[in-house]
PDB file of C-alpha atoms and ligand atoms in Angstrom:
ATOM      1  CA  MET A 804      -9.771 -18.449  -6.768  1.00 89.00           C
ATOM      2  CA  ALA A 805      -7.336 -18.774  -3.875  1.00 94.00           C
ATOM      3  CA  VAL A 806      -8.840 -18.101  -0.473  1.00 94.00           C
ATOM      4  CA  PRO A 807      -6.848 -17.370   2.725  1.00 94.00           C
ATOM      5  CA  LYS A 808      -6.851 -20.317   5.160  1.00 95.00           C
ATOM      6  CA  ARG A 809      -6.868 -18.208   8.296  1.00 95.00           C
ATOM      7  CA  LYS A 810      -8.145 -14.866   9.431  1.00 96.00           C
ATOM      8  CA  MET A 811      -5.380 -12.273   9.323  1.00 95.00           C
ATOM      9  CA  SER A 812      -4.572 -10.854  12.752  1.00 97.00           C
ATOM     10  CA  ARG A 813      -5.535  -7.298  13.538  1.00 97.00           C
ATOM     11  CA  SER A 814      -1.868  -6.539  14.111  1.00 97.00           C
ATOM     12  CA  ASN A 815      -0.888  -7.868  10.669  1.00 96.00           C
ATOM     13  CA  THR A 816      -3.699  -5.942   8.998  1.00 96.00           C
ATOM     14  CA  ARG A 817      -2.704  -2.745  10.769  1.00 96.00           C
ATOM     15  CA  ALA A 818       0.994  -3.255  10.026  1.00 96.00           C
ATOM     16  CA  ARG A 819       0.165  -3.580   6.311  1.00 95.00           C
ATOM     17  CA  ARG A 820      -2.146  -0.562   6.333  1.00 95.00           C
ATOM     18  CA  SER A 821       0.478   1.535   8.091  1.00 95.00           C
ATOM     19  CA  GLN A 822       2.294   1.571   4.738  1.00 94.00           C
ATOM     20  CA  TRP A 823      -0.639   3.237   2.932  1.00 93.00           C
ATOM     21  CA  LYS A 824       0.481   6.735   2.098  1.00 91.00           C
ATOM     22  CA  THR A 825      -0.799   9.589   0.018  1.00 90.00           C
ATOM     23  CA  THR A 826       1.437  11.276  -2.520  1.00 89.00           C
ATOM     24  CA  ALA A 827       1.609  14.992  -3.155  1.00 87.00           C
ATOM     25  CA  ALA A 828      -0.338  16.275  -6.176  1.00 86.00           C
ATOM     26  CA  ASN A 829       1.885  16.823  -9.221  1.00 88.00           C
ATOM     27  CA  LEU A 830       1.463  20.590  -9.599  1.00 90.00           C
ATOM     28  CA  ALA A 831       2.587  22.482 -12.682  1.00 90.00           C
ATOM     29  CA  THR A 832       2.319  26.195 -13.595  1.00 91.00           C
ATOM     30  CA  CYS A 833      -0.132  27.280 -16.300  1.00 90.00           C
ATOM     31  CA  PRO A 834       1.838  28.945 -19.141  1.00 88.00           C
ATOM     32  CA  SER A 835      -0.985  31.386 -19.930  1.00 86.00           C
ATOM     33  CA  CYS A 836      -2.231  32.541 -16.517  1.00 87.00           C
ATOM     34  CA  LYS A 837       0.647  31.338 -14.244  1.00 87.00           C
ATOM     35  CA  ALA A 838      -1.755  29.667 -11.807  1.00 88.00           C
ATOM     36  CA  ASP A 839      -0.923  26.307 -10.205  1.00 90.00           C
ATOM     37  CA  LYS A 840      -2.625  23.440 -12.008  1.00 90.00           C
ATOM     38  CA  LEU A 841      -2.439  19.644 -12.177  1.00 90.00           C
ATOM     39  CA  ALA A 842      -0.010  18.304 -14.793  1.00 90.00           C
ATOM     40  CA  HIS A 843      -1.610  16.882 -17.994  1.00 90.00           C
ATOM     41  CA  VAL A 844      -4.958  18.518 -17.126  1.00 87.00           C
ATOM     42  CA  ALA A 845      -6.525  21.706 -18.540  1.00 87.00           C
ATOM     43  CA  CYS A 846      -6.027  24.746 -16.285  1.00 87.00           C
ATOM     44  CA  PRO A 847      -9.065  25.150 -13.961  1.00 83.00           C
ATOM     45  CA  SER A 848      -8.794  28.958 -13.895  1.00 83.00           C
ATOM     46  CA  CYS A 849      -8.342  29.773 -17.624  1.00 84.00           C
ATOM     47  CA  GLY A 850      -9.109  26.447 -19.383  1.00 82.00           C
ATOM     48  CA  ALA A 851      -5.891  26.427 -21.432  1.00 85.00           C
ATOM     49  CA  TYR A 852      -4.289  23.157 -22.427  1.00 87.00           C
ATOM     50  CA  ASN A 853      -1.590  22.598 -25.077  1.00 86.00           C
ATOM     51  CA  GLY A 854      -2.228  26.001 -26.689  1.00 83.00           C
ATOM     52  CA  ARG A 855      -5.972  25.443 -26.944  1.00 81.00           C
ATOM     53  CA  GLN A 856      -8.929  26.666 -24.894  1.00 82.00           C
ATOM     54  CA  TYR A 857     -11.409  24.311 -23.278  1.00 77.00           C
ATOM     55  CA  ALA A 858     -14.665  25.893 -22.116  1.00 71.00           C
ATOM     56  CA  GLU A 859     -15.514  22.719 -20.186  1.00 68.00           C
ATOM     57  CA  ALA A 860     -12.509  23.271 -17.931  1.00 57.00           C
ATOM     58  CA  LEU A 861     -13.867  26.673 -16.849  1.00 59.00           C
ATOM     59  CA  ARG A 862     -17.148  25.115 -15.746  1.00 61.00           C
ATOM     60  CA  THR A 863     -15.670  22.405 -13.499  1.00 60.00           C
ATOM     61  CA  GLU A 864     -15.827  22.671  -9.744  1.00 59.00           C
ATOM     62  CA  ASN A 865     -12.184  21.599  -9.484  1.00 58.00           C
ATOM     63  CA  GLU A 866     -10.274  24.196  -7.521  1.00 54.00           C
ATOM     64  CA  LEU A 867      -6.635  23.825  -6.591  1.00 53.00           C
TER      65      LEU A 867
HETATM   66 ZN1  LIG B 128      -4.385  29.014 -16.731  1.00 77.65          ZN
END
């Protein structure tokens, strides 16, 4: 495996890390209860996903 020849300077490390950014959560609206929910995930407030009901979703601690 390739190994760096020299220690990277603190300035270089910090310049690289300055580009680390978070992205906003991809929120969608639940079609059954109209609450905000994450896209492609069962609704945390009513457990609906793709016309079906998931009891597990109601028990999660995930709150938006
Ligand atoms: Zn819902």
